[in-house]
PDB file of C-alpha atoms in Angstrom:
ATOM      1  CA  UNK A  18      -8.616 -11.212   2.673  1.00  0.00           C
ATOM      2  CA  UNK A  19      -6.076  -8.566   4.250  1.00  0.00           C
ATOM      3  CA  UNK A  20      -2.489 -10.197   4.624  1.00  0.00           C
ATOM      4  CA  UNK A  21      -0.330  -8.251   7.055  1.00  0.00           C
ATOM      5  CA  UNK A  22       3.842  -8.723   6.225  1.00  0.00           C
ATOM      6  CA  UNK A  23       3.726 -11.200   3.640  1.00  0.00           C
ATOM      7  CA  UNK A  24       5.244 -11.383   0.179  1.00  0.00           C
ATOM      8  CA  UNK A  25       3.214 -10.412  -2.969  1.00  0.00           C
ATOM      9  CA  UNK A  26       4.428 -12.080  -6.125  1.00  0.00           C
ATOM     10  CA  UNK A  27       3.697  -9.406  -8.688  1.00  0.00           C
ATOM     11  CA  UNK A  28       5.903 -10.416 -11.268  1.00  0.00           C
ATOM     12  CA  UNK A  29       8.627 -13.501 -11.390  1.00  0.00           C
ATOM     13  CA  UNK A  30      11.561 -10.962 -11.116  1.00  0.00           C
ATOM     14  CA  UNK A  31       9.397  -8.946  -8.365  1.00  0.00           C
ATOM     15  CA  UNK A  32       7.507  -9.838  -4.879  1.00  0.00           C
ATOM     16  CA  UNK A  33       7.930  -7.151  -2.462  1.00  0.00           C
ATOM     17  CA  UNK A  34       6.352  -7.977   1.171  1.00  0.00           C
ATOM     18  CA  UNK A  35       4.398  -4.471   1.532  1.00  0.00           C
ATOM     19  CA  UNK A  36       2.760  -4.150   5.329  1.00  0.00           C
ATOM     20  CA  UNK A  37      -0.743  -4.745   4.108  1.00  0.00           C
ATOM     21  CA  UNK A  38      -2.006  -6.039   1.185  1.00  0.00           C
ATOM     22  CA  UNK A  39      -5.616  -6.871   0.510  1.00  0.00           C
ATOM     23  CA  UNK A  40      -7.633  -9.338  -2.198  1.00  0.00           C
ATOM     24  CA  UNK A  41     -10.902 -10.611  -2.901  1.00  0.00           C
ATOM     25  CA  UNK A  42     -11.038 -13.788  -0.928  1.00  0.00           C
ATOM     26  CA  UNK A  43     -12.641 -15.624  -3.499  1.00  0.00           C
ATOM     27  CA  UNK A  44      -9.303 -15.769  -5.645  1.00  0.00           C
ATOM     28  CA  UNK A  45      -6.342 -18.151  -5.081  1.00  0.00           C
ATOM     29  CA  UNK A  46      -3.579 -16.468  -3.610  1.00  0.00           C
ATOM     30  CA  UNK A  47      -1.444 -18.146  -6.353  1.00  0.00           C
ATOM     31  CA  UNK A  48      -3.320 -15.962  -9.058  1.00  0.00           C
ATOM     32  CA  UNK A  49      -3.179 -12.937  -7.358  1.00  0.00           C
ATOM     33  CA  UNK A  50      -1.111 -10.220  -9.191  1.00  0.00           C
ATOM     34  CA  UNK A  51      -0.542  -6.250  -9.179  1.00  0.00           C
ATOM     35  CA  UNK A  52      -4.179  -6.099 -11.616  1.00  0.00           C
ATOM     36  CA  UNK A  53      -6.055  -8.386  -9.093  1.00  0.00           C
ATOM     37  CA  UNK A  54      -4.755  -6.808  -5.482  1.00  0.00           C
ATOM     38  CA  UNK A  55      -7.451  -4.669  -4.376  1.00  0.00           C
ATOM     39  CA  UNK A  56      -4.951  -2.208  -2.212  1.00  0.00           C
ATOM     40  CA  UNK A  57      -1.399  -2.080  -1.478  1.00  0.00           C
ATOM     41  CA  UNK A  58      -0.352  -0.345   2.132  1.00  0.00           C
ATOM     42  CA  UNK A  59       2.987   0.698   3.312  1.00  0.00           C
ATOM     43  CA  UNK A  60       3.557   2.164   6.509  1.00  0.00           C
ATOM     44  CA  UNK A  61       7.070   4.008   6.376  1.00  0.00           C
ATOM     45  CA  UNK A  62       9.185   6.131   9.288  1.00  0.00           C
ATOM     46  CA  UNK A  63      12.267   6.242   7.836  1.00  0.00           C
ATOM     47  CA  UNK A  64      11.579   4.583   3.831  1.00  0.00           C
ATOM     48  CA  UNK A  65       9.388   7.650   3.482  1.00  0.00           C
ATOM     49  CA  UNK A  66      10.777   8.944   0.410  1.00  0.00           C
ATOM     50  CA  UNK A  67      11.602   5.129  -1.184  1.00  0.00           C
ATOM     51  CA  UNK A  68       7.759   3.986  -0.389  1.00  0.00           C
ATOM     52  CA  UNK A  69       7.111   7.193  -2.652  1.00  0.00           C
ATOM     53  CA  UNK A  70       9.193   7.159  -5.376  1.00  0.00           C
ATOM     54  CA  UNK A  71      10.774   4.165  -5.778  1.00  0.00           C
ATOM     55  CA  UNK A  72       7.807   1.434  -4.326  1.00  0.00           C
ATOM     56  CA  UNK A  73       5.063   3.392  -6.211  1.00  0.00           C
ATOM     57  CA  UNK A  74       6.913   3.190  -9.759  1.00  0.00           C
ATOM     58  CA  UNK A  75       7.376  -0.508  -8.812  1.00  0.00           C
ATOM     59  CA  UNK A  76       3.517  -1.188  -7.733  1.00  0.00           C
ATOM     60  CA  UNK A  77       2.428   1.337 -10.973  1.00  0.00           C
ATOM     61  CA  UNK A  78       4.763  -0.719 -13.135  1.00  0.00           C
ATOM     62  CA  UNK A  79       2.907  -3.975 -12.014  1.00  0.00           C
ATOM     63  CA  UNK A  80      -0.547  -2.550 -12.438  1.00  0.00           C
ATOM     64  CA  UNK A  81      -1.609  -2.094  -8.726  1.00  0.00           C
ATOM     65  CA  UNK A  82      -4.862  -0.075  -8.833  1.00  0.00           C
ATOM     66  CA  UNK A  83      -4.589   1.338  -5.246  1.00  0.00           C
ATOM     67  CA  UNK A  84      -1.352   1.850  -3.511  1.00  0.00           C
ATOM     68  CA  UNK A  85      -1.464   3.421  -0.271  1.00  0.00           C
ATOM     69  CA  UNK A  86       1.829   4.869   1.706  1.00  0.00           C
ATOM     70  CA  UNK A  87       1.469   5.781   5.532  1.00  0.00           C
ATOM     71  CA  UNK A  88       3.819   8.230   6.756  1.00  0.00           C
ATOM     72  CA  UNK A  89       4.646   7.776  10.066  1.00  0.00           C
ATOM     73  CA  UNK A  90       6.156  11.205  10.699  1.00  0.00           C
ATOM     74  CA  UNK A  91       3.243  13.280   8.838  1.00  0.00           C
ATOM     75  CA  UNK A  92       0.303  11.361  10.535  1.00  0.00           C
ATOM     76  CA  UNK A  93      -0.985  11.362   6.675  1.00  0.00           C
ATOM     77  CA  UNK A  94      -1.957   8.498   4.276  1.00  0.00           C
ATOM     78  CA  UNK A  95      -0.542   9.225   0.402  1.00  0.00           C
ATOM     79  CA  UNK A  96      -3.183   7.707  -2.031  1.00  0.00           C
ATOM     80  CA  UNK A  97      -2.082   6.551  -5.191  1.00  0.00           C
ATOM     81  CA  UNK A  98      -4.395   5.980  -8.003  1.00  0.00           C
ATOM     82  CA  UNK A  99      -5.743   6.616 -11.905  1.00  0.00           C
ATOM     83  CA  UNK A 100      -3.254   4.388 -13.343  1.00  0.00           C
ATOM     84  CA  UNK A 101      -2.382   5.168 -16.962  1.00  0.00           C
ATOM     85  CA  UNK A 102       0.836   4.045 -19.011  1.00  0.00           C
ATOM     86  CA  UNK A 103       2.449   2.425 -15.747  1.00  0.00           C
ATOM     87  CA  UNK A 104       2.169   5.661 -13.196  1.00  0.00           C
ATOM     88  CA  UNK A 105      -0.196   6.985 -10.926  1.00  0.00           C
ATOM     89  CA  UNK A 106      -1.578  10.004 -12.261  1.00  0.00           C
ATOM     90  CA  UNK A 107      -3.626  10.652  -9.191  1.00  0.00           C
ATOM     91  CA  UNK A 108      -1.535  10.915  -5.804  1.00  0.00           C
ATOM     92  CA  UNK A 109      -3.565  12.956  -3.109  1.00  0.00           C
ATOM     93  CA  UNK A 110      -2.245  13.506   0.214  1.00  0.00           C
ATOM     94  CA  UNK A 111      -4.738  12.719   3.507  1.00  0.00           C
ATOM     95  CA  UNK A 112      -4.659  14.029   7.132  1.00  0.00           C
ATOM     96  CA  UNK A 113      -4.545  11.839   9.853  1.00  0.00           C
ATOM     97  CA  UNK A 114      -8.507  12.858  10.717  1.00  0.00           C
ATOM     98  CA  UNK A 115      -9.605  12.088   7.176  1.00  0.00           C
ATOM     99  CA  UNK A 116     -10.895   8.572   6.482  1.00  0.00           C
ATOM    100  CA  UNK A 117      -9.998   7.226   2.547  1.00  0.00           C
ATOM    101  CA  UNK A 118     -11.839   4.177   1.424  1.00  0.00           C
ATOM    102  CA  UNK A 119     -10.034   1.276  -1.047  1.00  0.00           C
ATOM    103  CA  UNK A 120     -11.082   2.013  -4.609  1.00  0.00           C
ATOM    104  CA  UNK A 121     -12.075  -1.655  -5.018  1.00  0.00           C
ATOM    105  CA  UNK A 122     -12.622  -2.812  -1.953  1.00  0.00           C
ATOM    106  CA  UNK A 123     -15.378  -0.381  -0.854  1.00  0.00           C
ATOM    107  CA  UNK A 124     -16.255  -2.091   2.322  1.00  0.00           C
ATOM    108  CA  UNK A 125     -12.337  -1.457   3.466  1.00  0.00           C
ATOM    109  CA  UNK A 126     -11.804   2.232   5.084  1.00  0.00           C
ATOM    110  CA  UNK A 127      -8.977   3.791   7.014  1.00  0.00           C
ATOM    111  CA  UNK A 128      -8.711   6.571   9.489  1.00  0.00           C
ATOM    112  CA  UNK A 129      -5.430   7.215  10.992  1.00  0.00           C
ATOM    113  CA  UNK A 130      -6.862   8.766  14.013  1.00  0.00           C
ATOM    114  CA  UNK A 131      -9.560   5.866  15.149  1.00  0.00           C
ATOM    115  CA  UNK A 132      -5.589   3.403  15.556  1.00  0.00           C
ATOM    116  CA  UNK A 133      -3.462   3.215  18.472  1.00  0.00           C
ATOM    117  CA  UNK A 134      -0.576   5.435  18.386  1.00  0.00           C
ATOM    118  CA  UNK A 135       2.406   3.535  16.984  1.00  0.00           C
ATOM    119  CA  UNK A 136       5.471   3.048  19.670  1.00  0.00           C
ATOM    120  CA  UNK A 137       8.251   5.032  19.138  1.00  0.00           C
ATOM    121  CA  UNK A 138      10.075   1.990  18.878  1.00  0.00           C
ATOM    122  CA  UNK A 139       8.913   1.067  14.994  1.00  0.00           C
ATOM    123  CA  UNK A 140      11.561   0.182  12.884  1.00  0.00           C
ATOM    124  CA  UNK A 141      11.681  -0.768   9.774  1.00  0.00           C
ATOM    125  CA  UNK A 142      13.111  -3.737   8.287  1.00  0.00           C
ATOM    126  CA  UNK A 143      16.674  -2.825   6.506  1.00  0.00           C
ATOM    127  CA  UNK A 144      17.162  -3.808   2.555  1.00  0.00           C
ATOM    128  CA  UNK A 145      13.287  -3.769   2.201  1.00  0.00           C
ATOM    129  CA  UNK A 146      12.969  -3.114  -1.517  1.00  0.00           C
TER     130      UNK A 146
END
């Protein structure tokens, strides 16, 4: 299942609505956590530097196994992943040409250059954690 804008209860005290998120369909959305999400995508213009700090602490924290950040600006996708002791120890940046594939969703891959181009309209929500 990929949910598009939706909150994602990883904790009580945290459930942050990240752009994309993605799960094995065959669990209950009510048992879903930040061990059970198979990917985690936020697509930033101006939260850049929030969605890469502050958001990946938050989804390392809460044991998200692939956290993904698209950067607007860059035309790259920031892969986070080799969790160990709450942080990412594996963060690898990718052009816009490469194509990255979800570490536990194999069947899910993304290419930035096979999308539309975004409007330069996109905002972004204010107060987004």
């Amino acid at each position: 299942e990929v949910i598009v804008d939706s909150t994602l209860r990883l904790a009580a005290t945290y459930a942050p609505d990240p752009d994309l998120y993605a799960y094995d369909a065959l669990l209950p959305l009510n048992t879903l956590d930040g061990r059970n999400v198979g990917l985690v995508i936020e697509v930033a213009q101006s939260t850049v530097a929030k969605d890469l700090s502050v958001k990946a602490d938050l989804y390392a924290d809460h044991g998200v196994r692939d956290y993904w950040m698209v950067d607007v600006n860059s035309a790259e996708i920031v892969v986070h992943r080799s969790l160990s002791g709450g942080v990412y120890r594996d963060v690898v940046r990718y052009s816009a040409r490469d194509t990255v594939t979800s570490l536990v969703l194999p069947q899910l891959s993304l290419c930035l250059a096979d999308l539309p181009p975004i409007p330069p309209s996109f905002e972004e929500p204010e107060g987004t954690p």
